[in-house]
Coordinates of C-alpha atoms in Angstrom, one line a residue:
M59 CA 14.2 3.2 -0.1
D60 CA 11.6 2.8 -2.9
V61 CA 13.8 3.5 -6.0
K62 CA 14.1 0.6 -8.5
P63 CA 17.6 -0.9 -9.1
G64 CA 19.6 1.0 -11.7
L65 CA 18.1 4.4 -11.0
C66 CA 19.3 7.4 -9.2
W67 CA 18.0 7.6 -5.6
R68 CA 17.2 11.3 -6.0
C69 CA 16.1 12.0 -9.6
E70 CA 15.3 8.5 -10.7
S71 CA 17.4 8.9 -14.0
R72 CA 19.1 5.8 -15.4
L73 CA 22.6 5.3 -13.7
Q74 CA 25.7 5.4 -15.9
S75 CA 28.9 3.3 -15.3
K76 CA 30.1 6.1 -13.0
K77 CA 27.9 6.7 -10.0
E78 CA 28.0 8.2 -6.5
A79 CA 27.3 6.1 -3.4
C80 CA 26.7 7.1 0.2
F81 CA 30.0 6.7 1.8
L82 CA 28.5 5.7 5.0
C83 CA 25.9 3.0 4.3
K84 CA 27.2 2.2 0.7
I85 CA 23.5 1.4 -0.3
D86 CA 22.0 4.4 -2.0
V87 CA 23.5 5.4 -5.2
Y88 CA 23.2 8.6 -7.3
C89 CA 23.9 9.8 -10.8
S90 CA 26.0 12.7 -9.6
T91 CA 27.5 14.5 -6.6
K92 CA 24.6 17.1 -7.0
C93 CA 21.9 14.5 -6.4
S94 CA 24.0 12.9 -3.6
E95 CA 24.2 16.2 -1.9
R96 CA 20.5 17.3 -2.5
D97 CA 19.4 13.9 -1.0
E98 CA 21.5 14.1 2.1
A99 CA 18.9 15.4 4.4
R100 CA 16.4 12.9 3.4
H101 CA 18.6 9.8 3.2
G102 CA 20.6 10.7 6.3
S103 CA 17.5 11.2 8.5
V104 CA 16.3 7.5 8.4
E105 CA 17.8 5.3 5.8
C106 CA 21.4 5.9 6.4
K107 CA 20.8 5.6 10.2
M108 CA 19.4 2.2 9.8
W109 CA 21.8 0.8 7.3
S110 CA 25.2 2.4 8.2
R111 CA 24.8 1.8 11.9
I112 CA 26.8 5.0 12.5
N113 CA 25.7 6.3 15.9
K114 CA 26.9 7.8 19.1
C115 CA 27.9 5.5 21.9
E116 CA 25.7 6.0 25.0
A117 CA 28.7 5.4 27.3
C118 CA 31.9 7.1 25.8
G119 CA 30.2 9.4 23.3
R120 CA 32.4 8.1 20.3
I121 CA 30.8 8.2 17.0
G122 CA 31.2 5.3 14.6
R123 CA 29.7 1.9 13.7
M124 CA 27.8 0.7 16.9
K125 CA 26.0 -2.3 18.1
E126 CA 22.4 -1.8 19.4
C127 CA 21.1 -2.8 22.7
S128 CA 18.9 -6.0 22.3
G129 CA 16.7 -4.9 25.2
C130 CA 15.3 -1.7 23.6
Y131 CA 16.8 -1.4 20.0
A132 CA 17.0 2.3 20.6
A133 CA 20.5 2.6 22.3
W134 CA 24.0 2.1 20.8
F135 CA 27.3 1.1 22.2
C136 CA 30.9 0.4 21.1
D137 CA 31.0 -3.0 22.8
K138 CA 29.9 -4.8 25.9
T139 CA 32.4 -2.9 28.1
C140 CA 30.7 0.4 27.1
Q141 CA 27.3 -1.1 27.6
G142 CA 28.3 -2.3 31.0
F143 CA 29.5 1.3 32.0
A144 CA 26.2 2.8 30.9
W145 CA 23.8 0.2 32.2
K146 CA 23.1 1.9 35.5
S147 CA 21.8 5.0 33.6
H148 CA 20.5 3.2 30.4
K149 CA 18.4 0.5 32.2
V150 CA 15.7 3.1 33.1
E151 CA 15.4 4.2 29.4
C152 CA 15.6 0.5 28.2
S153 CA 12.7 -0.4 30.3
K154 CA 10.6 2.3 28.8
W155 CA 10.9 0.7 25.4
T156 CA 9.9 -2.7 26.7
E157 CA 7.0 -1.0 28.5
K158 CA 5.8 0.6 25.2
A159 CA 5.8 -2.9 23.7
R160 CA 3.6 -4.2 26.5
E161 CA 1.2 -1.3 26.1
V162 CA 0.8 -2.4 22.5
A163 CA 0.1 -5.9 23.6
L164 CA -2.5 -4.8 26.2
A165 CA -4.4 -2.9 23.5
K166 CA -6.0 -6.0 22.0
K167 CA -8.5 -4.2 20.0
I168 CA -5.6 -2.7 17.9
L169 CA -4.1 -6.1 17.2
R170 CA -7.0 -8.2 16.1
L171 CA -10.5 -7.1 15.1
K172 CA -11.3 -10.8 14.7
D173 CA -9.1 -13.8 14.3
T174 CA -11.2 -17.0 13.8
P175 CA -12.9 -18.1 10.7
G176 CA -16.2 -18.4 12.6
A177 CA -16.3 -14.7 13.8
A178 CA -19.0 -12.5 12.3
D179 CA -17.9 -10.5 9.4
V180 CA -18.0 -6.8 9.2
I181 CA -17.2 -4.6 6.3
D182 CA -15.7 -1.2 5.9
Y183 CA -16.4 1.5 3.4
P184 CA -16.5 0.6 -0.3
Y185 CA -12.9 1.1 -1.4
Y186 CA -13.5 2.0 -5.1
F187 CA -10.2 3.9 -4.8
G188 CA -7.4 2.5 -2.7
N189 CA -5.9 3.8 0.5
N190 CA -2.2 3.6 -0.6
I191 CA -0.3 3.9 -3.9
A192 CA -0.3 1.0 -6.5
F193 CA 2.6 -1.3 -6.2
D194 CA 4.4 -3.5 -8.8
L195 CA 4.2 -6.8 -7.0
L196 CA 6.7 -8.6 -9.2
R197 CA 9.2 -5.9 -9.8
L198 CA 11.0 -7.9 -12.5
P199 CA 14.3 -6.2 -13.7
K200 CA 14.2 -4.3 -16.9
E201 CA 17.8 -5.3 -17.7
P202 CA 18.2 -8.9 -16.7
D203 CA 21.9 -9.1 -17.6
V204 CA 22.7 -6.5 -14.9
F205 CA 20.0 -6.7 -12.2
F206 CA 18.8 -10.3 -11.7
E207 CA 19.8 -12.0 -8.6
K208 CA 20.9 -15.5 -8.1
G209 CA 18.1 -17.9 -8.9
E210 CA 16.2 -15.3 -10.9
E211 CA 17.6 -16.0 -14.2
N212 CA 14.5 -17.6 -15.6
A213 CA 12.0 -15.1 -14.2
L214 CA 11.1 -13.7 -17.6
K215 CA 9.9 -17.1 -18.6
Q216 CA 8.2 -18.0 -15.3
D217 CA 4.4 -18.1 -14.6
F218 CA 3.5 -16.3 -11.5
S219 CA 0.5 -16.8 -9.1
L220 CA -0.5 -13.8 -7.0
L221 CA -3.0 -13.5 -4.1
L222 CA -4.4 -10.1 -3.3
A223 CA -6.2 -10.5 -0.1
G224 CA -8.5 -7.7 0.9
C225 CA -7.5 -6.4 -2.6
G226 CA -9.8 -3.3 -2.9
D227 CA -9.8 -2.0 -6.4
L228 CA -7.8 -3.3 -9.2
R229 CA -4.8 -0.9 -9.1
N230 CA -2.2 -3.4 -7.6
A231 CA -3.0 -6.0 -10.2
I232 CA -3.2 -3.6 -13.2
H233 CA 0.0 -1.9 -12.2
T234 CA 1.8 -5.1 -11.8
I235 CA 0.9 -6.0 -15.4
Y236 CA 1.9 -2.6 -16.7
C237 CA 5.3 -2.8 -15.1
L238 CA 6.4 -6.1 -16.6
P239 CA 9.3 -6.0 -18.8
Q240 CA 8.9 -6.2 -22.6
A241 CA 11.0 -9.3 -22.6
Y242 CA 8.5 -11.2 -20.2
V243 CA 6.9 -14.2 -21.8
G244 CA 5.2 -15.9 -18.9
K245 CA 1.6 -15.8 -17.6
L246 CA 0.0 -14.3 -14.5
R247 CA -2.8 -15.8 -12.3
F248 CA -4.5 -13.6 -9.9
L249 CA -6.7 -14.7 -7.0
L250 CA -8.6 -11.4 -6.1
N251 CA -10.2 -11.6 -2.7
D252 CA -12.3 -9.0 -0.8
V253 CA -15.2 -9.2 1.5
D254 CA -17.0 -6.3 -0.1
P255 CA -19.5 -7.3 -2.8
F256 CA -19.7 -3.8 -4.2
V257 CA -16.0 -3.6 -4.7
M258 CA -15.7 -7.0 -6.3
A259 CA -18.6 -6.2 -8.6
R260 CA -16.9 -3.2 -9.9
N261 CA -13.7 -5.2 -10.4
V262 CA -15.4 -8.0 -12.4
L263 CA -17.2 -5.3 -14.5
L264 CA -13.9 -3.6 -15.3
L265 CA -12.1 -6.9 -16.0
Y266 CA -15.0 -8.0 -18.2
M267 CA -14.8 -4.8 -20.2
M268 CA -11.0 -5.3 -20.6
A269 CA -11.5 -8.8 -21.8
S270 CA -14.2 -7.6 -24.3
H271 CA -11.5 -5.2 -25.7
I272 CA -13.3 -2.1 -25.0
D273 CA -11.0 0.9 -25.5
S274 CA -8.8 1.8 -22.6
V275 CA -9.9 5.5 -22.5
S276 CA -13.5 4.5 -21.9
I277 CA -12.6 2.0 -19.3
A278 CA -10.5 4.6 -17.4
T279 CA -13.2 7.1 -17.6
I280 CA -15.8 4.5 -16.0
W281 CA -13.1 3.6 -13.4
L282 CA -12.4 7.2 -12.3
S283 CA -15.0 9.9 -13.2
T284 CA -18.4 10.8 -11.7
R285 CA -19.7 11.7 -15.2
V286 CA -19.1 9.9 -18.4
P287 CA -19.9 10.5 -22.2
E288 CA -22.5 8.5 -24.0
K289 CA -20.0 6.1 -25.7
C290 CA -18.7 5.1 -22.2
F291 CA -22.3 4.8 -20.7
N292 CA -23.3 2.6 -23.7
H293 CA -20.3 0.3 -23.1
L294 CA -21.2 0.3 -19.4
R295 CA -24.8 -0.6 -20.0
D296 CA -24.0 -3.3 -22.6
S297 CA -21.5 -4.8 -20.3
L298 CA -23.9 -4.9 -17.3
D299 CA -26.6 -6.5 -19.5
A300 CA -24.1 -9.2 -20.4
L301 CA -22.9 -9.8 -16.9
I302 CA -26.5 -10.0 -15.5
A303 CA -27.4 -12.7 -18.2
S304 CA -24.3 -14.8 -17.4
D305 CA -23.7 -17.8 -15.4
S306 CA -20.2 -18.8 -14.3
K307 CA -19.6 -21.0 -17.3
K308 CA -20.8 -18.3 -19.8
L309 CA -18.8 -15.6 -18.1
K310 CA -15.6 -17.6 -18.3
E311 CA -16.2 -18.4 -22.0
S312 CA -17.0 -14.7 -22.9
T313 CA -13.7 -13.7 -21.4
N314 CA -11.7 -16.4 -23.0
G315 CA -11.1 -18.0 -19.6
S316 CA -9.6 -14.9 -18.2
V317 CA -12.3 -14.4 -15.4
S318 CA -13.5 -17.2 -13.2
V319 CA -16.5 -16.6 -10.6
D320 CA -18.4 -19.4 -9.2
D321 CA -22.2 -19.4 -9.3
A322 CA -22.7 -18.6 -5.7
T323 CA -20.4 -15.5 -5.8
L324 CA -21.9 -14.5 -9.3
S325 CA -25.4 -14.4 -7.7
V326 CA -24.1 -11.8 -5.2
L327 CA -22.4 -9.8 -7.8
T328 CA -25.5 -9.8 -10.0
Q329 CA -27.4 -8.0 -7.2
V330 CA -25.0 -5.2 -7.5
W331 CA -25.0 -5.1 -11.3
K332 CA -28.8 -4.9 -11.3
G333 CA -28.7 -2.1 -8.8
W334 CA -26.5 0.0 -11.1
K335 CA -28.6 -1.0 -14.2
K336 CA -31.9 0.2 -12.9
L337 CA -30.5 3.7 -11.9
R338 CA -31.5 6.5 -14.1
C339 CA -28.3 8.1 -15.2
R340 CA -29.1 10.6 -18.0
I341 CA -28.3 14.0 -16.4
G342 CA -31.5 16.2 -16.3
S343 CA -34.0 13.4 -17.0
A344 CA -36.8 12.6 -14.8
G345 CA -35.8 10.6 -11.7
C346 CA -32.1 10.8 -12.5
I347 CA -29.7 10.2 -9.6
N348 CA -27.8 13.2 -8.8
L349 CA -24.4 12.3 -8.0
D350 CA -23.2 15.8 -7.6
E351 CA -25.7 16.4 -4.9
Q352 CA -25.1 13.2 -3.2
R353 CA -21.4 13.7 -3.3
R354 CA -21.7 17.2 -1.7
A355 CA -23.8 15.5 1.0
V356 CA -21.0 12.9 1.7
F357 CA -18.4 15.7 2.0
A358 CA -20.7 17.6 4.3
S359 CA -21.4 14.6 6.6
D360 CA -17.6 14.1 7.3
L361 CA -16.8 16.9 9.8
G362 CA -13.1 16.4 9.3
F363 CA -13.3 16.8 5.5
A364 CA -12.8 20.6 5.3
F365 CA -9.7 20.4 7.6
G366 CA -8.3 17.5 5.6
V367 CA -8.7 19.3 2.3
S368 CA -7.2 22.5 3.7
S369 CA -4.1 20.5 5.0
Y370 CA -3.8 18.6 1.7
R371 CA -3.9 21.7 -0.3
Q372 CA -1.0 23.2 1.6
E373 CA 1.0 20.0 0.8
V374 CA 0.4 19.9 -3.0
D375 CA 2.6 21.7 -5.5
G376 CA 0.8 24.9 -6.3
K377 CA 0.7 24.4 -10.1
Y378 CA -1.5 21.4 -9.6
L379 CA -4.1 23.1 -7.2
A380 CA -6.6 24.3 -10.0
S381 CA -7.1 20.8 -11.3
I382 CA -7.4 19.4 -7.8
D383 CA -10.0 22.1 -6.8
K384 CA -12.0 21.3 -9.9
W385 CA -12.1 17.7 -9.2
L386 CA -13.1 18.4 -5.6
K387 CA -16.0 20.3 -7.0
D388 CA -17.2 18.0 -9.8
G389 CA -15.3 14.6 -9.5
I390 CA -14.7 14.6 -13.3
I391 CA -11.6 12.7 -14.6
I392 CA -11.5 12.4 -18.4
S393 CA -9.1 12.1 -21.3
P394 CA -7.9 15.3 -23.0
N395 CA -9.8 14.0 -26.0
Q396 CA -13.1 13.8 -24.2
H397 CA -15.2 17.0 -23.8
E398 CA -16.9 17.9 -20.6
R399 CA -19.9 19.4 -22.6
K400 CA -20.6 15.9 -23.7
L401 CA -20.7 14.3 -20.4
F402 CA -24.4 13.3 -20.4
Y403 CA -24.5 10.6 -17.8
F404 CA -23.7 10.1 -14.1
N405 CA -21.5 7.1 -13.4
P406 CA -23.6 4.4 -11.6
T407 CA -20.6 2.4 -10.5
L408 CA -19.7 5.0 -8.0
T409 CA -22.7 4.2 -6.1
G410 CA -23.5 1.4 -3.6
R411 CA -24.1 1.0 0.2
P412 CA -24.8 4.5 1.5
Y413 CA -21.8 6.2 2.8
T414 CA -21.6 6.5 6.6
V415 CA -18.9 8.0 8.8
V416 CA -19.1 4.9 11.1
P417 CA -17.3 2.1 9.4
N418 CA -17.6 -1.8 9.9
V419 CA -21.3 -2.1 9.1
E420 CA -22.6 -5.7 9.1
V421 CA -22.7 -7.5 5.7
R422 CA -26.0 -7.5 4.1
S423 CA -27.3 -8.5 0.6
P424 CA -26.5 -5.8 -2.0
K425 CA -30.2 -5.8 -3.1
D426 CA -31.1 -4.6 0.4
W427 CA -29.4 -1.3 0.1
E428 CA -30.4 1.9 -1.5
F429 CA -27.7 2.7 -4.0
Q430 CA -26.1 6.0 -3.4
Y431 CA -22.7 7.8 -4.0
C432 CA -20.5 6.1 -1.4
V433 CA -16.7 7.0 -2.1
K434 CA -14.8 7.6 1.1
T435 CA -13.9 11.3 1.5
D436 CA -10.2 10.7 2.0
C437 CA -10.0 8.2 -0.9
L438 CA -8.8 10.5 -3.6
P439 CA -8.4 8.6 -7.0
F440 CA -5.0 10.5 -7.7
S441 CA -3.7 9.4 -4.4
S442 CA -4.1 5.8 -5.3
W443 CA -1.4 5.9 -7.8
D444 CA 2.2 6.8 -7.5
F445 CA 2.6 10.5 -8.8
L446 CA 6.1 9.6 -9.9
D447 CA 4.6 7.2 -12.4
L448 CA 2.0 9.8 -13.6
V449 CA 4.8 12.4 -14.6
K450 CA 7.3 10.0 -15.9
D451 CA 6.3 10.3 -19.5
E452 CA 3.7 13.1 -19.4
Q453 CA 3.7 16.9 -18.9
S454 CA 0.6 18.5 -17.7
S455 CA -0.5 20.9 -14.8
S456 CA -3.8 19.0 -14.6
V457 CA -3.5 16.0 -12.2
T458 CA -6.7 14.6 -13.5
T459 CA -5.3 14.5 -17.0
L460 CA -2.1 12.9 -15.8
L461 CA -4.1 10.3 -13.9
H462 CA -6.4 9.5 -16.7
L463 CA -3.6 9.1 -19.3
F464 CA -1.7 6.8 -16.9
V465 CA -4.5 4.6 -16.0
S466 CA -5.4 4.3 -19.7
K467 CA -1.9 3.0 -20.4
C468 CA -2.1 0.5 -17.6
V469 CA -5.5 -0.8 -18.9
Q470 CA -4.2 -0.9 -22.4
K471 CA -1.4 -3.2 -21.6
T472 CA -3.7 -5.4 -19.4
I473 CA -6.0 -5.6 -22.5
A474 CA -3.0 -6.8 -24.6
F475 CA -2.2 -9.5 -22.0
L476 CA -5.8 -10.6 -21.9
R477 CA -6.0 -10.8 -25.7
S478 CA -2.9 -13.0 -25.7
E479 CA -4.5 -15.2 -22.9
R480 CA -1.7 -14.5 -20.6
V481 CA -3.6 -13.2 -17.5
T482 CA -6.4 -15.0 -15.5
S483 CA -8.3 -13.8 -12.5
E484 CA -10.3 -15.8 -9.9
I485 CA -12.7 -13.8 -7.8
S486 CA -13.4 -14.5 -4.2
I487 CA -15.9 -12.7 -2.0
D488 CA -15.2 -13.8 1.4
N489 CA -13.2 -13.1 4.6
F490 CA -9.6 -13.9 3.8
V491 CA -9.3 -16.1 6.9
R492 CA -11.4 -18.9 5.0
L493 CA -9.2 -18.8 2.0
P494 CA -6.9 -21.8 3.2
L495 CA -10.1 -23.8 3.4
K496 CA -11.2 -22.9 -0.1
V497 CA -8.0 -22.7 -2.0
P498 CA -6.8 -26.2 -3.1
K499 CA -3.0 -26.4 -2.3
R500 CA -2.3 -28.3 -5.5
K501 CA -4.1 -25.6 -7.7
W502 CA -2.6 -22.6 -6.0
N503 CA 1.0 -22.0 -4.8
F504 CA 1.4 -18.2 -4.6
D505 CA 4.6 -16.4 -5.6
R506 CA 3.2 -13.2 -4.1
I507 CA 0.7 -12.6 -1.3
F508 CA -0.3 -9.0 -0.7
T509 CA -2.3 -8.2 2.3
S510 CA -2.5 -4.4 2.2
N511 CA -2.9 -3.2 5.8
L512 CA -4.9 -6.3 7.3
A513 CA -2.3 -6.5 9.9
D514 CA -3.8 -3.4 11.5
Y515 CA -6.8 -5.5 12.4
Y516 CA -5.7 -9.0 12.6
G517 CA -2.0 -8.8 13.5
M518 CA 1.0 -10.1 11.6
D519 CA 1.1 -13.5 13.5
F520 CA -2.2 -14.3 12.3
L521 CA -1.6 -13.4 8.7
L522 CA 1.7 -15.4 8.7
K523 CA -0.1 -18.4 10.2
T524 CA -3.2 -18.3 7.9
L525 CA -1.6 -17.3 4.5
G526 CA 2.0 -18.3 4.9
P527 CA 1.3 -21.9 4.1
L528 CA -0.1 -20.8 0.7
L529 CA 3.5 -19.5 -0.4
N530 CA 5.0 -21.5 -3.3
P531 CA 7.4 -23.8 -1.6
S532 CA 9.4 -24.2 -4.8
N533 CA 10.1 -20.5 -5.3
H534 CA 12.6 -19.2 -3.0
H535 CA 11.7 -15.7 -3.9
A536 CA 8.0 -16.2 -3.1
T537 CA 7.0 -13.2 -0.8
L538 CA 4.2 -12.4 1.6
F539 CA 3.7 -8.7 2.1
V540 CA 2.4 -7.3 5.4
G541 CA 1.3 -3.7 5.7
Y542 CA 0.6 -1.4 8.5
M543 CA -1.0 2.2 8.3
N544 CA -2.4 2.7 11.8
W545 CA 0.4 1.8 14.2
A546 CA 2.0 5.1 15.0
P547 CA -0.8 6.5 17.3
H548 CA -0.3 3.5 19.6
V549 CA 3.4 3.9 20.4
P550 CA 4.2 7.0 22.3
G551 CA 6.7 9.3 20.5
A552 CA 6.3 7.5 17.1
M553 CA 4.5 10.6 15.6
G554 CA 7.4 12.9 16.8
C555 CA 5.3 14.7 19.4
E556 CA 7.5 13.7 22.4
R557 CA 10.9 15.2 23.1
D558 CA 12.3 12.6 25.5
H559 CA 15.9 11.5 25.5
S560 CA 15.2 8.5 23.5
D561 CA 14.0 10.3 20.5
Q562 CA 16.9 10.8 18.1
L563 CA 15.2 13.5 16.1
T564 CA 13.2 16.3 17.5
E565 CA 10.4 18.1 15.7
D566 CA 12.5 21.1 15.1
S567 CA 15.4 19.1 13.5
R568 CA 12.9 17.4 11.2
I569 CA 11.6 20.7 10.0
L570 CA 15.1 21.9 9.4
S571 CA 15.9 18.7 7.5
A572 CA 12.7 19.3 5.4
M573 CA 13.8 22.8 4.6
K574 CA 17.2 21.7 3.5
D575 CA 15.7 18.9 1.3
L576 CA 13.0 21.0 -0.3
G577 CA 15.0 24.1 -0.7
V578 CA 12.4 26.3 1.1
P579 CA 13.4 29.5 2.9
S580 CA 11.5 29.5 6.0
I581 CA 10.3 27.3 8.8
E582 CA 6.7 28.6 8.3
S583 CA 6.7 27.3 4.8
I584 CA 7.2 23.9 6.1
Q585 CA 4.9 24.1 9.1
N586 CA 2.1 25.3 7.0
R587 CA 2.3 22.2 4.7
G588 CA 1.3 20.0 7.6
D589 CA 3.1 17.2 9.6
C590 CA 3.2 14.7 6.8
Y591 CA 6.1 16.5 5.2
S592 CA 8.3 16.3 8.3
Q593 CA 7.6 12.6 8.8
E594 CA 10.0 11.7 6.1
Y595 CA 12.8 12.9 8.4
N596 CA 11.4 11.3 11.6
Y597 CA 13.6 8.4 12.8
N598 CA 10.9 6.3 14.6
V599 CA 12.3 2.9 13.7
P600 CA 12.6 2.0 17.4
H601 CA 9.1 2.8 17.9
F602 CA 7.9 0.6 15.0
I603 CA 10.3 -2.3 16.4
S604 CA 8.5 -1.8 19.8
Y605 CA 5.1 -2.0 18.1
L606 CA 6.0 -5.2 16.3
R607 CA 7.4 -6.7 19.5
G608 CA 4.4 -5.9 21.5
E609 CA 2.2 -7.4 18.7
Q610 CA 4.1 -10.6 18.9
L611 CA 3.9 -10.6 22.7
A612 CA 0.2 -10.3 22.6
V613 CA -0.2 -13.6 21.0
S614 CA 2.2 -15.5 23.2
D615 CA 0.8 -18.2 25.5
S616 CA 2.5 -16.6 28.5
F617 CA 0.9 -13.1 27.8
Q618 CA -2.5 -14.7 27.3
S619 CA -2.3 -16.2 30.8
W620 CA -1.1 -13.0 32.3
K621 CA -3.0 -10.3 30.5
G622 CA -2.1 -7.6 32.8
G623 CA -2.9 -9.5 36.0
S624 CA -0.8 -9.9 38.9
G625 CA 2.7 -11.3 39.0
K626 CA 5.7 -10.5 36.8
P627 CA 4.7 -9.7 33.3
P628 CA 6.2 -12.0 30.6
A629 CA 9.4 -10.9 28.7
V630 CA 9.0 -9.0 25.5
P631 CA 10.2 -11.1 22.5
S632 CA 13.5 -10.2 21.1
W633 CA 13.8 -8.8 17.6
P634 CA 15.2 -12.1 16.1
K635 CA 12.1 -13.9 17.4
V636 CA 9.9 -11.3 15.8
T637 CA 11.7 -11.7 12.4
S638 CA 11.4 -15.6 12.4
N639 CA 7.8 -16.8 12.7
H640 CA 5.8 -19.8 11.4
G641 CA 8.6 -21.0 9.3
L642 CA 9.0 -17.7 7.6
R643 CA 11.6 -14.9 7.8
M644 CA 11.2 -11.3 7.6
R645 CA 13.6 -9.2 5.4
D646 CA 15.3 -7.0 8.0
F647 CA 14.6 -3.5 6.9
R648 CA 17.3 -2.2 9.3
K649 CA 20.1 -3.9 7.1
Q650 CA 18.8 -3.6 3.6
P651 CA 16.0 -2.4 1.4
N652 CA 13.0 -4.4 0.7
K653 CA 13.2 -6.2 -2.6
I654 CA 9.7 -5.6 -4.0
V655 CA 7.3 -3.2 -2.0
P656 CA 9.3 -0.6 -0.2
F657 CA 9.4 -0.6 3.7
F658 CA 8.3 2.9 3.4
T659 CA 7.9 5.4 0.3
R660 CA 9.3 8.8 0.0
I661 CA 6.7 11.4 0.8
N662 CA 8.0 14.8 -0.6
A663 CA 9.0 13.2 -4.0
R664 CA 5.3 12.7 -4.6
V665 CA 3.7 16.2 -4.5
V666 CA 0.2 15.0 -5.1
T667 CA 0.0 11.5 -3.8
L668 CA -1.7 11.8 -0.3
Q669 CA 0.5 10.1 2.2
R670 CA 0.5 10.2 6.0
G671 CA 4.1 9.2 6.4
F672 CA 3.3 6.1 8.7
D673 CA 2.7 3.3 6.0
R674 CA 5.1 0.4 6.5
F675 CA 5.4 -2.8 4.5
L676 CA 7.2 -5.9 5.5
E677 CA 8.4 -8.7 3.3
W678 CA 8.2 -12.4 4.5
Y679 CA 9.9 -15.4 2.7
R680 CA 10.9 -18.9 3.3
P681 CA 14.5 -19.0 4.5
T682 CA 17.1 -21.1 2.8
N683 CA 20.5 -22.5 3.8
D684 CA 22.1 -19.7 1.9
D685 CA 20.6 -16.9 4.2
N686 CA 23.2 -15.1 6.3
D687 CA 21.7 -12.8 8.9
V688 CA 24.8 -11.5 10.9
T689 CA 23.4 -9.8 14.1
T690 CA 24.9 -6.6 15.4
N691 CA 23.1 -6.5 18.6
M692 CA 24.4 -6.3 22.2
K693 CA 23.3 -9.2 24.2

C-alpha cells in the first residue's frame, strides 16, 4: 500500500527484471517467492480484498470475482440474479450499514468543529512534533525512464507550489525536499499555514537557521532535544537576536528571499522569540528553567500517559527499548559526535503555552502566556518520522541516534536547496478557512495541498469547497490530500470489537494473521503488544465507506432540513457521489493504491513509529477526459 514503485512490497529492495506479483490482484509485486509468501497474511487481509474483488457470493456461496452491493458496499454477489435471491435476507444487513452512515451524519460535532470564516478560532496543543509520519508530498520517480506516468515526463524540470494547511512542524516540507531525485532541477514554493503562533515561530526559526547555513547537526539538535551543547545554544541565541531585530523586508533579505513573513505576522512571532530569549537556560544557574522538572510534571498530569507508555513499550522491538526508556527519562536526542556531559543548556524552543490535558484553548497573544515545557505526551519525536527511512542507511540500536542522523540529513539537503535559491517559504498564521481570501489566485496555484487530519474537525466537503479552487488548473497531477485519524470510534465495528455477520474478519482471525506475518509462536505474544498490531489485518473498509457517506449526508440540504426529525430520513449518498465532489474526483482506494500519500501505512513494518492503525488519507484531483472509472457495483 505504501511502497514506492520499483520496490518489493515486503523487504523494499530494488526489483529486478524478474519479479513475483500477487496472482489475484496483480498489484503488489515482490523480489522473490519468499517475500511474496511472507507478505501473504498482511496483503491478503485488506489490500488484496479491496483490489482483487475476490469474495464469497452472499447468495450461492461461490468464491470468485464479485460485484458489491451499492446499498451497503459490504456484501458481494455474482450478478443481479444472485442479489435478487438473497435480497430478503440481505436487506436487513444492508439497512444496518446505511444506518451507520446516518449515525455519523447525526453526530455533527464529529464532522465540523467550525466551518465558517467568522467562527471563533480555537487552538490545540503546540505540535512541535507531529501526530503522523512525514510524507514525501511529490514522490517524484527516482528512475524516470521506467516509472514516469503519462504527462509527467517533464516533472524533473517543473517548479512546484505546495500548501501545507495546519502544517504543524516542518517535517513534511523537509522530508519532501530530502526525497527529491538527484536529477530534479526545478524549484519549490511552500505556503506553510498553521493557526498556532508558537509552532510557526519555531518553524521560522529553524528555516532562518537553515538559510543562515548553520550546520545541520546543530539544527537537528535544537529541533529534537531538551538539552543542547553550548555551540547549539549560541547559534540559537544569535538567531533569536537577529529575528527579533528584523522587519519583514530585512528577514526576506537576510534569507536570500527564502522566507517571507508579513509585518503583522512577524509581530506575533516576535513575541514568541522574545519569550524564548528571556528564559534563563544555563543548567544549574540561578533562575534557570528546569525543563526536566516541567517535563515530569507534564507526564504526571496526563493520567493516560503511564498506560500509553506501557502499551507502546510492548509494541516496540526489544533492542530499541533502552534508548526509548532513556529518552522518556531525559528527552535528549543528539548526534553520536555530541557528548551528553557537554549539554549545558536547556532548549527554550520546547517551551510555550503551558500544557493542559484540555485542548482547544482560546487564542491569546503569546506574550500573555508563561512559557513552560508544552510538548504533548503522545507526540514522540521518533514517531513523527518513518522508521523505515531511519534504518534505510544506518545501523544502530539507539532510536534517538537514528532519528538525529536522519533529520540531520534532511536538514542538510534543505540547506543545499536554500543555498542554491531553489526553495522559498511563505508563512501564514491564520485559520486555513481564510486562505482563499488571502491567497491571490494569480500568485498561487498549488500542485499539492496537504491538510493533515483537518477533516476530522471540518469534514471533507468543507475542505474540498474551501481549498479545492486553489489547486493548479494546468497540472492534471495536482492533488489535495484529506486525512482522517479519529473516524473509527464513530462507526460501530470499525475497531474490530463487534462480531456481527457483516464483519469479514473477527478479532481472533486478525491475531492469527498477525502471528503468521510476524512469525511469533503464541497468541499471547500478539495480544500483549496491544490492539494496534492487529489493526493491520482488520478489514474495516466498509466501515470507512459508511463514515464518508455519512459525512457527505450531513452536509446535504435534505439532511439539514430533516436533522433527525419526523418523516422519512433522506437517502444516504452512493459511493460514486461521495467520490465526485466540487469538481474534484477522489482516487478510489478500493481499486488502486494512492499515487503519493498512502491510503494507510503498514504498521508492523515500522517497529518504533507509533501508529494507531486508523489513519487514512484520500487523494483528490481534477478529472480529465482520459479518466476511466469502471464501476463494479450492483445497482
